Amino acid sequence: MTGLGEDVPLTAGAIWRRTLPVWAALILLLGATLGLAYVPLGRFATATALGIAVVKGGLVMLFFMQLRKPDPLLRLAASTALFFVAFLLILTFADVLTRSAPSQPGTVMPRSQPELPATGQRGF
Amino acid sequence: MSGLTAERAIPDRPGRAENYLTAETGLASWLLTTDHKRIGLLYMAAITVFFFLGGAAAFLLRLELFTPEGDLLSADSYNRAFTFHGVVMVWFFLIPSIPNILGNFMLPLMIGAKDLAFPRLNLISWYIFVAAGLIAVYTLVSGGVDTGWTFYTPLTTAFSNGNVLAAAAAVFVAGFSTIATAVNFIATVHLLRAPGLTWFRLPLFVWAIYATSIVMVLATPVLAMVLLLISAERAFGIPIFDPLRGGDPILFQHLFWFYSHPAVYIMILPSFGVISEVVTCYARRRVFGYSFMVYALLWIALVGFLVWGHHMFVSGQSLFANLVFSFLSFVVAVPSAIKVFNWTATLYRGQIVFDAPMIYALGFIGLFTIGGLTGLFLASVPVDIHVTDTYFVVAHFHYIMVGGAVSALYGGLSYWWPKITGRMYPEAWARFAAVMMFFGFGFTFFPMFIMGFLGMPRRYHVYPQEFQVWHVLASGGALILAVAYLLPMGYLAWSLIWGRRAIANPWGATGLEWQTSSPPPTENFDTPPVVVQGPYNYHPEHEGPPAMDREPHSPQGGQPV
Amino acid sequence: MSEAALHKPWRSLRRQREAAEFGLWVFLASEVMFFACALTGYAVNRVLWPEAFAAAARETNVLYGTINTGILLTSSLTMAVAAESARAGLRRLTLVCLGVTIAFGLAFLMVKGLEYAEDIEKHLVPGPGFRLDQPAAQIFFAFYWLLTAVHALHMTIGLCLVGTLLAQAWRGSRPLSSPAFEAAGLYWHFVDLVWIFLYPLLYLAGRS
Ligand SMILES: [Cu+2]
């Protein structure tokens, strides 16, 4: 009963040795992203924050979620959704970023409160 | 009697001692079963109930539209009726129909597996489905919803006085069932194929269910979340889509159609699979261009995600986005055309037998072609702007979903009926019903193209006098169609008791599902089968079948030697 | 022990284990799309109303958010160790790590509860009397509440799963070779993963 072409560490020590460095890296990255959030990076602030999130996510997926295992099936399943998220974002923004002014929200200047309650009875 | 069945069906031969129907008895053995075959039948029971409910709503609509005045339903109850019709037919009939009935039953048999990958999950998904259905029925009982099945905001969030939250909850919960089933199918196809059954030896029905499952897994959650968003906005008054508070209602349409266009493919891809099985069997031909059929399925599943904006040409979406989505919608038509051409080419030099499943399949090909071509009209922006929200659109998608998916469901059900129940259905009645369905369908929905193009808007319960002739035609056709739908239910039920017993392979088909007894034993196969060649070996490769003799077909695989 | 973990229709435990992992990954793909839908909504509104979103994000409590991120990352560590030690047959380590994971999960929910209480006190619930003037700031908080609530719901489900596994492993009714430990681990890490992306989007935006 061995894994999928994977050397399963059999001692507690081996397991900790493998996982603790990953955890340490994650905590370091958490500190980094928190610190960088207060540095005025302008338009790159969001990109930096998300970039660090991607690295953290990558670490979790590779080491904790075992994507290092040479099992193409799992890698396929794990990566498919990313493409479809990209489709959703790209095509939605293809509209949002090119829309003509009158159909852009904000033409009607938004108010904090609607004049009538927004809980299903406005029309009746 | 049909040419295929005459010599193969042995009248009143006693069935095998033990099969999945007789292995256990009692209500608990059904309600707690983890056998994919029994769960398929549970789904059949539940889905039939919803088909009746949705059909009853449709009948009310057509009855109201018989005259130009609103004499039967008020405007408000008409809105509620078409919303109920839409919600029930889309989420409780069309989406689960072929995958959950035929897919559940046939998929493990066709790949030589004992069951689906996660049998208990399969049962749970049925219970979730039934729970969702009960919520849908509760929605109706508590007054219904008047928003249409599309839940457009701000109507749903701010104006509608119907029970939107219950309807959204019903659809949300049904989504869990869909996703659970799809995960199950995907894992099964990947990991439980019989020895020798490589990917390019899979029957096209398996490919179709696989492609459908991928779409289900990736699209359904988006619908779930967007319903959650409108429910939160309606229930708690938090601003998400409300334009008065800076929200973007078109964003709702983007998210909704990101699910709902692929949902069309969830409804039609399984039908493609059924038609491929039936056409090859009753034309006694190898399928023309097998690998292209596979690529077309996968291509549709992928590109189907990129075209949703064609529902939004008049919504205020940008002109640039209109052009992109229009172009991509033309692209997605290509693989559908490939499939139609390949089915037609499969018929060429075939020994065609006009049994009921084949009549359904041929009807499907014709109706799907019309539905698909009018889809191209709607994909081109100028034509779409002319016919948006008219009966032209209604006719178009009913050609795909009713003319296509429902015909395929009836065809598949007839084709596999001997395998499912161990009984033969009465062929003459079945042919009669199949022909009647085709004509009933044409009478119902073809007039809608005409009146739609003339400007009759959808979702109105009163209309100008000039459209009455078309509405009367449609309502009359709907009556024929209703009889054609009820008739098979009658004779199929009849055959359960009085039908002749079926042998293992009454149609001389080549798939693995026919290499076990009818009905199959609980474990599906007495010994696990081994596959030695690809599907549809109705004649030697690169040769047409001999002119007169029955072709020497050979099964895909069987018991290991 | 292997026989007890093997179920119909599988012929080998190796395949069954792969199926559990693969099935869970497919389900997670579906979960990714679930969150992606709301995040697309967030992204579109943030592009439309950048100032209001930055102003609103400054109102979230970054201390609670950071502590919670740390808690979740650490719980992922213990969950990963639990799954690996279950696979290696180390019963004691498995039980301890599952227990610690549950403790971290509960701690996360507790901090989240404190944060929610503070948010309500600060009038950060969209609706009458909202703290900020820009109307679109309410949209940010609409997504804040929705995303964190859905995430907390996922945490709760994860806690139930891990709790069940802990009880079963404790009583010995589930063999350690069962693929369920790895599957539950995958789900837990996914919930962590979602938070890794929510953290910069909800707490770090507009800080500089
Ligand atoms: Cu569409």
Tab-separated table of N, CA, C and O in Angstrom, chain B residues 59-150:
chain	number	residue	atom	x	y	z
B	59	PHE	N	-49.361	23.951	-20.601
B	59	PHE	CA	-50.706	23.763	-21.135
B	59	PHE	C	-51.576	24.970	-20.798
B	59	PHE	O	-52.319	25.474	-21.647
B	60	LEU	N	-51.460	25.464	-19.563
B	60	LEU	CA	-52.202	26.659	-19.160
B	60	LEU	C	-51.850	27.844	-20.053
B	60	LEU	O	-52.721	28.593	-20.499
B	61	LEU	N	-50.540	28.004	-20.321
B	61	LEU	CA	-50.101	29.130	-21.148
B	61	LEU	C	-50.733	29.044	-22.527
B	61	LEU	O	-51.271	30.017	-23.057
B	62	ARG	N	-50.648	27.842	-23.136
B	62	ARG	CA	-51.167	27.712	-24.502
B	62	ARG	C	-52.679	27.897	-24.529
B	62	ARG	O	-53.237	28.412	-25.487
B	63	LEU	N	-53.348	27.464	-23.465
B	63	LEU	CA	-54.800	27.619	-23.398
B	63	LEU	C	-55.157	29.100	-23.332
B	63	LEU	O	-56.062	29.579	-24.024
B	64	GLU	N	-54.424	29.843	-22.519
B	64	GLU	CA	-54.671	31.283	-22.389
B	64	GLU	C	-54.447	31.985	-23.722
B	64	GLU	O	-55.201	32.870	-24.110
B	65	LEU	N	-53.417	31.553	-24.457
B	65	LEU	CA	-53.048	32.256	-25.687
B	65	LEU	C	-53.938	31.888	-26.866
B	65	LEU	O	-53.733	32.373	-27.971
B	66	PHE	N	-54.922	31.000	-26.627
B	66	PHE	CA	-55.810	30.603	-27.710
B	66	PHE	C	-56.582	31.815	-28.235
B	66	PHE	O	-56.840	31.930	-29.428
B	67	THR	N	-56.952	32.720	-27.348
B	67	THR	CA	-57.654	33.935	-27.757
B	67	THR	C	-56.801	35.158	-27.446
B	67	THR	O	-55.968	35.106	-26.543
B	68	PRO	N	-57.016	36.263	-28.177
B	68	PRO	CA	-56.200	37.462	-27.933
B	68	PRO	C	-56.484	38.106	-26.583
B	68	PRO	O	-55.656	38.828	-26.066
B	69	GLU	N	-57.661	37.868	-26.002
B	69	GLU	CA	-57.959	38.495	-24.731
B	69	GLU	C	-57.383	37.657	-23.593
B	69	GLU	O	-57.106	36.484	-23.757
B	70	GLY	N	-57.257	38.287	-22.443
B	70	GLY	CA	-56.809	37.531	-21.284
B	70	GLY	C	-58.004	36.960	-20.551
B	70	GLY	O	-58.453	37.514	-19.556
B	71	ASP	N	-58.549	35.825	-21.042
B	71	ASP	CA	-59.788	35.353	-20.431
B	71	ASP	C	-59.563	34.293	-19.368
B	71	ASP	O	-60.402	34.103	-18.504
B	72	LEU	N	-58.447	33.607	-19.431
B	72	LEU	CA	-58.264	32.509	-18.468
B	72	LEU	C	-57.395	32.949	-17.303
B	72	LEU	O	-57.742	32.740	-16.140
B	73	LEU	N	-56.235	33.558	-17.630
B	73	LEU	CA	-55.288	33.950	-16.591
B	73	LEU	C	-55.180	35.467	-16.561
B	73	LEU	O	-55.259	36.118	-17.597
B	74	SER	N	-54.978	36.024	-15.377
B	74	SER	CA	-54.676	37.447	-15.291
B	74	SER	C	-53.231	37.644	-15.719
B	74	SER	O	-52.465	36.686	-15.822
B	75	ALA	N	-52.850	38.893	-15.956
B	75	ALA	CA	-51.468	39.162	-16.359
B	75	ALA	C	-50.508	38.594	-15.329
B	75	ALA	O	-49.506	37.954	-15.653
B	76	ASP	N	-50.847	38.795	-14.052
B	76	ASP	CA	-49.949	38.362	-12.998
B	76	ASP	C	-49.854	36.837	-12.928
B	76	ASP	O	-48.760	36.272	-12.828
B	77	SER	N	-50.984	36.155	-13.021
B	77	SER	CA	-50.896	34.699	-12.914
B	77	SER	C	-50.273	34.103	-14.174
B	77	SER	O	-49.637	33.049	-14.116
B	78	TYR	N	-50.434	34.809	-15.312
B	78	TYR	CA	-49.730	34.351	-16.513
B	78	TYR	C	-48.221	34.412	-16.285
B	78	TYR	O	-47.491	33.463	-16.598
B	79	ASN	N	-47.746	35.516	-15.710
B	79	ASN	CA	-46.315	35.632	-15.398
B	79	ASN	C	-45.864	34.488	-14.496
B	79	ASN	O	-44.797	33.906	-14.673
B	80	ARG	N	-46.678	34.192	-13.495
B	80	ARG	CA	-46.299	33.130	-12.571
B	80	ARG	C	-46.284	31.782	-13.272
B	80	ARG	O	-45.427	30.939	-12.993
B	81	ALA	N	-47.236	31.597	-14.184
B	81	ALA	CA	-47.288	30.302	-14.886
B	81	ALA	C	-46.054	30.117	-15.759
B	81	ALA	O	-45.428	29.054	-15.740
B	82	PHE	N	-45.653	31.169	-16.526
B	82	PHE	CA	-44.493	30.910	-17.400
B	82	PHE	C	-43.199	30.834	-16.606
B	82	PHE	O	-42.267	30.124	-17.000
B	83	THR	N	-43.151	31.519	-15.449
B	83	THR	CA	-41.955	31.369	-14.622
B	83	THR	C	-41.858	29.954	-14.065
B	83	THR	O	-40.793	29.323	-14.096
B	84	PHE	N	-42.990	29.462	-13.575
B	84	PHE	CA	-42.975	28.098	-13.041
B	84	PHE	C	-42.616	27.103	-14.135
B	84	PHE	O	-41.790	26.206	-13.926
B	85	HIS	N	-43.219	27.290	-15.313
B	85	HIS	CA	-42.897	26.425	-16.452
B	85	HIS	C	-41.395	26.454	-16.715
B	85	HIS	O	-40.754	25.405	-16.846
B	86	GLY	N	-40.822	27.655	-16.768
B	86	GLY	CA	-39.398	27.768	-17.080
B	86	GLY	C	-38.525	27.144	-16.010
B	86	GLY	O	-37.646	26.326	-16.300
B	87	VAL	N	-38.786	27.504	-14.764
B	87	VAL	CA	-37.924	27.015	-13.677
B	87	VAL	C	-37.981	25.491	-13.597
B	87	VAL	O	-36.945	24.814	-13.528
B	88	VAL	N	-39.184	24.944	-13.632
B	88	VAL	CA	-39.308	23.493	-13.481
B	88	VAL	C	-38.708	22.777	-14.690
B	88	VAL	O	-37.960	21.809	-14.551
B	89	MET	N	-39.018	23.261	-15.882
B	89	MET	CA	-38.537	22.555	-17.066
B	89	MET	C	-37.018	22.638	-17.187
B	89	MET	O	-36.366	21.675	-17.566
B	90	VAL	N	-36.437	23.789	-16.867
B	90	VAL	CA	-34.991	23.916	-17.014
B	90	VAL	C	-34.267	23.110	-15.943
B	90	VAL	O	-33.468	22.225	-16.239
B	91	TRP	N	-34.570	23.380	-14.674
B	91	TRP	CA	-33.722	22.809	-13.618
B	91	TRP	C	-34.213	21.480	-13.088
B	91	TRP	O	-33.466	20.751	-12.464
B	92	PHE	N	-35.479	21.182	-13.305
B	92	PHE	CA	-35.983	19.937	-12.733
B	92	PHE	C	-36.372	18.926	-13.799
B	92	PHE	O	-36.778	17.832	-13.480
B	93	PHE	N	-36.285	19.329	-15.062
B	93	PHE	CA	-36.534	18.333	-16.105
B	93	PHE	C	-35.368	18.249	-17.089
B	93	PHE	O	-34.704	17.223	-17.175
B	94	LEU	N	-35.089	19.339	-17.812
B	94	LEU	CA	-34.120	19.211	-18.914
B	94	LEU	C	-32.704	18.928	-18.415
B	94	LEU	O	-32.025	18.053	-18.943
B	95	ILE	N	-32.250	19.689	-17.418
B	95	ILE	CA	-30.869	19.503	-16.989
B	95	ILE	C	-30.636	18.126	-16.386
B	95	ILE	O	-29.676	17.454	-16.739
B	96	PRO	N	-31.509	17.650	-15.499
B	96	PRO	CA	-31.225	16.315	-14.974
B	96	PRO	C	-31.680	15.166	-15.879
B	96	PRO	O	-31.273	14.031	-15.639
B	97	SER	N	-32.516	15.437	-16.903
B	97	SER	CA	-33.204	14.304	-17.544
B	97	SER	C	-32.259	13.239	-18.079
B	97	SER	O	-32.182	12.135	-17.535
B	98	ILE	N	-31.528	13.537	-19.152
B	98	ILE	CA	-30.729	12.469	-19.755
B	98	ILE	C	-29.544	12.076	-18.875
B	98	ILE	O	-29.316	10.885	-18.649
B	99	PRO	N	-28.779	13.042	-18.329
B	99	PRO	CA	-27.668	12.606	-17.480
B	99	PRO	C	-28.115	11.752	-16.299
B	99	PRO	O	-27.521	10.710	-16.024
B	100	ASN	N	-29.149	12.175	-15.609
B	100	ASN	CA	-29.472	11.476	-14.375
B	100	ASN	C	-30.283	10.210	-14.583
B	100	ASN	O	-30.209	9.307	-13.751
B	101	ILE	N	-31.056	10.131	-15.648
B	101	ILE	CA	-31.784	8.877	-15.883
B	101	ILE	C	-30.901	7.932	-16.691
B	101	ILE	O	-30.457	6.885	-16.201
B	102	LEU	N	-30.633	8.313	-17.934
B	102	LEU	CA	-29.908	7.395	-18.817
B	102	LEU	C	-28.426	7.345	-18.459
B	102	LEU	O	-27.815	6.276	-18.483
B	103	GLY	N	-27.854	8.511	-18.128
B	103	GLY	CA	-26.443	8.528	-17.771
B	103	GLY	C	-26.176	7.696	-16.537
B	103	GLY	O	-25.286	6.850	-16.515
B	104	ASN	N	-26.973	7.913	-15.512
B	104	ASN	CA	-26.813	7.144	-14.289
B	104	ASN	C	-26.902	5.656	-14.553
B	104	ASN	O	-26.102	4.867	-14.056
B	105	PHE	N	-27.884	5.292	-15.349
B	105	PHE	CA	-28.101	3.869	-15.587
B	105	PHE	C	-27.031	3.290	-16.504
B	105	PHE	O	-26.479	2.221	-16.247
B	106	MET	N	-26.725	4.005	-17.580
B	106	MET	CA	-25.930	3.413	-18.648
B	106	MET	C	-24.436	3.622	-18.500
B	106	MET	O	-23.650	2.788	-18.953
B	107	LEU	N	-24.031	4.744	-17.894
B	107	LEU	CA	-22.604	5.050	-17.894
B	107	LEU	C	-21.745	3.910	-17.328
B	107	LEU	O	-20.824	3.439	-18.013
B	108	PRO	N	-22.034	3.410	-16.122
B	108	PRO	CA	-21.196	2.319	-15.622
B	108	PRO	C	-21.277	1.077	-16.511
B	108	PRO	O	-20.268	0.399	-16.729
B	109	LEU	N	-22.480	0.798	-17.040
B	109	LEU	CA	-22.609	-0.380	-17.907
B	109	LEU	C	-21.762	-0.222	-19.163
B	109	LEU	O	-21.108	-1.159	-19.621
B	110	MET	N	-21.774	0.994	-19.733
B	110	MET	CA	-21.073	1.192	-21.002
B	110	MET	C	-19.570	1.178	-20.845
B	110	MET	O	-18.851	0.978	-21.827
B	111	ILE	N	-19.070	1.448	-19.638
B	111	ILE	CA	-17.625	1.396	-19.465
B	111	ILE	C	-17.211	0.156	-18.676
B	111	ILE	O	-16.053	0.025	-18.294
B	112	GLY	N	-18.154	-0.754	-18.450
B	112	GLY	CA	-17.805	-2.013	-17.814
B	112	GLY	C	-17.475	-1.891	-16.340
B	112	GLY	O	-16.654	-2.645	-15.825
B	113	ALA	N	-18.119	-0.934	-15.651
B	113	ALA	CA	-17.856	-0.768	-14.218
B	113	ALA	C	-18.988	-1.373	-13.402
B	113	ALA	O	-20.085	-1.608	-13.914
B	114	LYS	N	-18.709	-1.626	-12.129
B	114	LYS	CA	-19.739	-2.189	-11.262
B	114	LYS	C	-20.726	-1.122	-10.816
B	114	LYS	O	-21.871	-1.418	-10.494
B	115	ASP	N	-20.268	0.104	-10.716
B	115	ASP	CA	-21.134	1.174	-10.227
B	115	ASP	C	-20.434	2.483	-10.534
B	115	ASP	O	-19.331	2.500	-11.083
B	116	LEU	N	-21.070	3.593	-10.152
B	116	LEU	CA	-20.388	4.874	-10.248
B	116	LEU	C	-19.302	4.942	-9.172
B	116	LEU	O	-19.295	4.162	-8.224
B	117	ALA	N	-18.412	5.944	-9.307
B	117	ALA	CA	-17.265	6.007	-8.408
B	117	ALA	C	-17.686	6.186	-6.952
B	117	ALA	O	-17.083	5.604	-6.059
B	118	PHE	N	-18.728	6.995	-6.722
B	118	PHE	CA	-19.148	7.259	-5.344
B	118	PHE	C	-20.636	6.928	-5.214
B	118	PHE	O	-21.490	7.813	-5.333
B	119	PRO	N	-20.955	5.663	-4.960
B	119	PRO	CA	-22.365	5.247	-4.977
B	119	PRO	C	-23.228	5.971	-3.951
B	119	PRO	O	-24.371	6.323	-4.239
B	120	ARG	N	-22.687	6.217	-2.765
B	120	ARG	CA	-23.519	6.868	-1.750
B	120	ARG	C	-23.796	8.323	-2.124
B	120	ARG	O	-24.890	8.832	-1.922
B	121	LEU	N	-22.780	8.966	-2.680
B	121	LEU	CA	-22.965	10.349	-3.141
B	121	LEU	C	-24.086	10.421	-4.176
B	121	LEU	O	-24.878	11.366	-4.211
B	122	ASN	N	-24.145	9.375	-4.994
B	122	ASN	CA	-25.184	9.310	-6.023
B	122	ASN	C	-26.565	9.314	-5.391
B	122	ASN	O	-27.460	10.053	-5.812
B	123	LEU	N	-26.740	8.514	-4.346
B	123	LEU	CA	-28.042	8.475	-3.674
B	123	LEU	C	-28.334	9.813	-3.013
B	123	LEU	O	-29.445	10.344	-3.112
B	124	ILE	N	-27.306	10.372	-2.353
B	124	ILE	CA	-27.502	11.663	-1.681
B	124	ILE	C	-27.953	12.710	-2.692
B	124	ILE	O	-28.848	13.522	-2.426
B	125	SER	N	-27.356	12.678	-3.884
B	125	SER	CA	-27.710	13.696	-4.869
B	125	SER	C	-29.179	13.561	-5.271
B	125	SER	O	-29.830	14.559	-5.572
B	126	TRP	N	-29.712	12.337	-5.246
B	126	TRP	CA	-31.138	12.186	-5.547
B	126	TRP	C	-31.981	12.845	-4.467
B	126	TRP	O	-32.933	13.569	-4.753
B	127	TYR	N	-31.613	12.620	-3.230
B	127	TYR	CA	-32.392	13.236	-2.138
B	127	TYR	C	-32.311	14.753	-2.201
B	127	TYR	O	-33.286	15.456	-1.951
B	128	ILE	N	-31.116	15.268	-2.527
B	128	ILE	CA	-30.998	16.722	-2.648
B	128	ILE	C	-31.917	17.223	-3.752
B	128	ILE	O	-32.612	18.225	-3.612
B	129	PHE	N	-31.938	16.463	-4.853
B	129	PHE	CA	-32.782	16.854	-5.982
B	129	PHE	C	-34.248	16.888	-5.570
B	129	PHE	O	-34.978	17.834	-5.883
B	130	VAL	N	-34.671	15.865	-4.840
B	130	VAL	CA	-36.069	15.818	-4.423
B	130	VAL	C	-36.364	16.967	-3.467
B	130	VAL	O	-37.415	17.627	-3.567
B	131	ALA	N	-35.428	17.238	-2.558
B	131	ALA	CA	-35.642	18.356	-1.638
B	131	ALA	C	-35.781	19.658	-2.415
B	131	ALA	O	-36.689	20.468	-2.147
B	132	ALA	N	-34.903	19.856	-3.399
B	132	ALA	CA	-34.981	21.067	-4.218
B	132	ALA	C	-36.332	21.128	-4.923
B	132	ALA	O	-36.971	22.188	-4.988
B	133	GLY	N	-36.777	19.995	-5.439
B	133	GLY	CA	-38.063	19.957	-6.130
B	133	GLY	C	-39.200	20.332	-5.195
B	133	GLY	O	-40.130	21.046	-5.582
B	134	LEU	N	-39.112	19.862	-3.942
B	134	LEU	CA	-40.163	20.209	-2.990
B	134	LEU	C	-40.178	21.709	-2.732
B	134	LEU	O	-41.244	22.321	-2.614
B	135	ILE	N	-38.988	22.311	-2.665
B	135	ILE	CA	-38.955	23.767	-2.482
B	135	ILE	C	-39.602	24.447	-3.688
B	135	ILE	O	-40.342	25.425	-3.548
B	136	ALA	N	-39.330	23.921	-4.885
B	136	ALA	CA	-39.929	24.510	-6.090
B	136	ALA	C	-41.446	24.417	-6.024
B	136	ALA	O	-42.156	25.365	-6.367
B	137	VAL	N	-41.941	23.275	-5.583
B	137	VAL	CA	-43.391	23.119	-5.480
B	137	VAL	C	-43.939	24.056	-4.408
B	137	VAL	O	-44.991	24.677	-4.580
B	138	TYR	N	-43.180	24.192	-3.311
B	138	TYR	CA	-43.601	25.127	-2.270
B	138	TYR	C	-43.702	26.546	-2.835
B	138	TYR	O	-44.634	27.288	-2.536
B	139	THR	N	-42.734	26.909	-3.698
B	139	THR	CA	-42.776	28.230	-4.323
B	139	THR	C	-44.096	28.443	-5.038
B	139	THR	O	-44.724	29.492	-4.925
B	140	LEU	N	-44.513	27.405	-5.758
B	140	LEU	CA	-45.766	27.520	-6.505
B	140	LEU	C	-46.939	27.648	-5.556
B	140	LEU	O	-47.802	28.518	-5.705
B	141	VAL	N	-46.933	26.791	-4.535
B	141	VAL	CA	-48.068	26.782	-3.609
B	141	VAL	C	-48.156	28.104	-2.852
B	141	VAL	O	-49.239	28.630	-2.603
B	142	SER	N	-46.978	28.672	-2.537
B	142	SER	CA	-46.988	29.916	-1.767
B	142	SER	C	-47.207	31.139	-2.654
B	142	SER	O	-46.919	32.250	-2.239
B	143	GLY	N	-47.641	30.940	-3.872
B	143	GLY	CA	-48.008	32.089	-4.693
B	143	GLY	C	-47.197	32.246	-5.962
B	143	GLY	O	-47.543	33.028	-6.819
B	144	GLY	N	-46.090	31.527	-6.068
B	144	GLY	CA	-45.333	31.569	-7.308
B	144	GLY	C	-44.454	32.795	-7.428
B	144	GLY	O	-44.412	33.654	-6.552
B	145	VAL	N	-43.725	32.842	-8.538
B	145	VAL	CA	-42.802	33.932	-8.821
B	145	VAL	C	-43.160	34.490	-10.182
B	145	VAL	O	-43.571	33.748	-11.066
B	146	ASP	N	-42.972	35.790	-10.359
B	146	ASP	CA	-43.386	36.399	-11.621
B	146	ASP	C	-42.199	36.960	-12.408
B	146	ASP	O	-42.374	37.798	-13.271
B	147	THR	N	-40.990	36.503	-12.136
B	147	THR	CA	-39.822	37.167	-12.715
B	147	THR	C	-39.327	36.508	-13.990
B	147	THR	O	-38.413	37.014	-14.614
B	148	GLY	N	-39.886	35.386	-14.364
B	148	GLY	CA	-39.278	34.610	-15.437
B	148	GLY	C	-38.126	33.799	-14.863
B	148	GLY	O	-37.607	34.130	-13.786
B	149	TRP	N	-37.720	32.748	-15.601
B	149	TRP	CA	-36.696	31.866	-15.023
B	149	TRP	C	-35.338	32.556	-14.963
B	149	TRP	O	-34.414	32.052	-14.348
B	150	THR	N	-35.199	33.751	-15.596
B	150	THR	CA	-33.898	34.396	-15.648
B	150	THR	C	-33.605	35.264	-14.432
B	150	THR	O	-32.480	35.734	-14.297
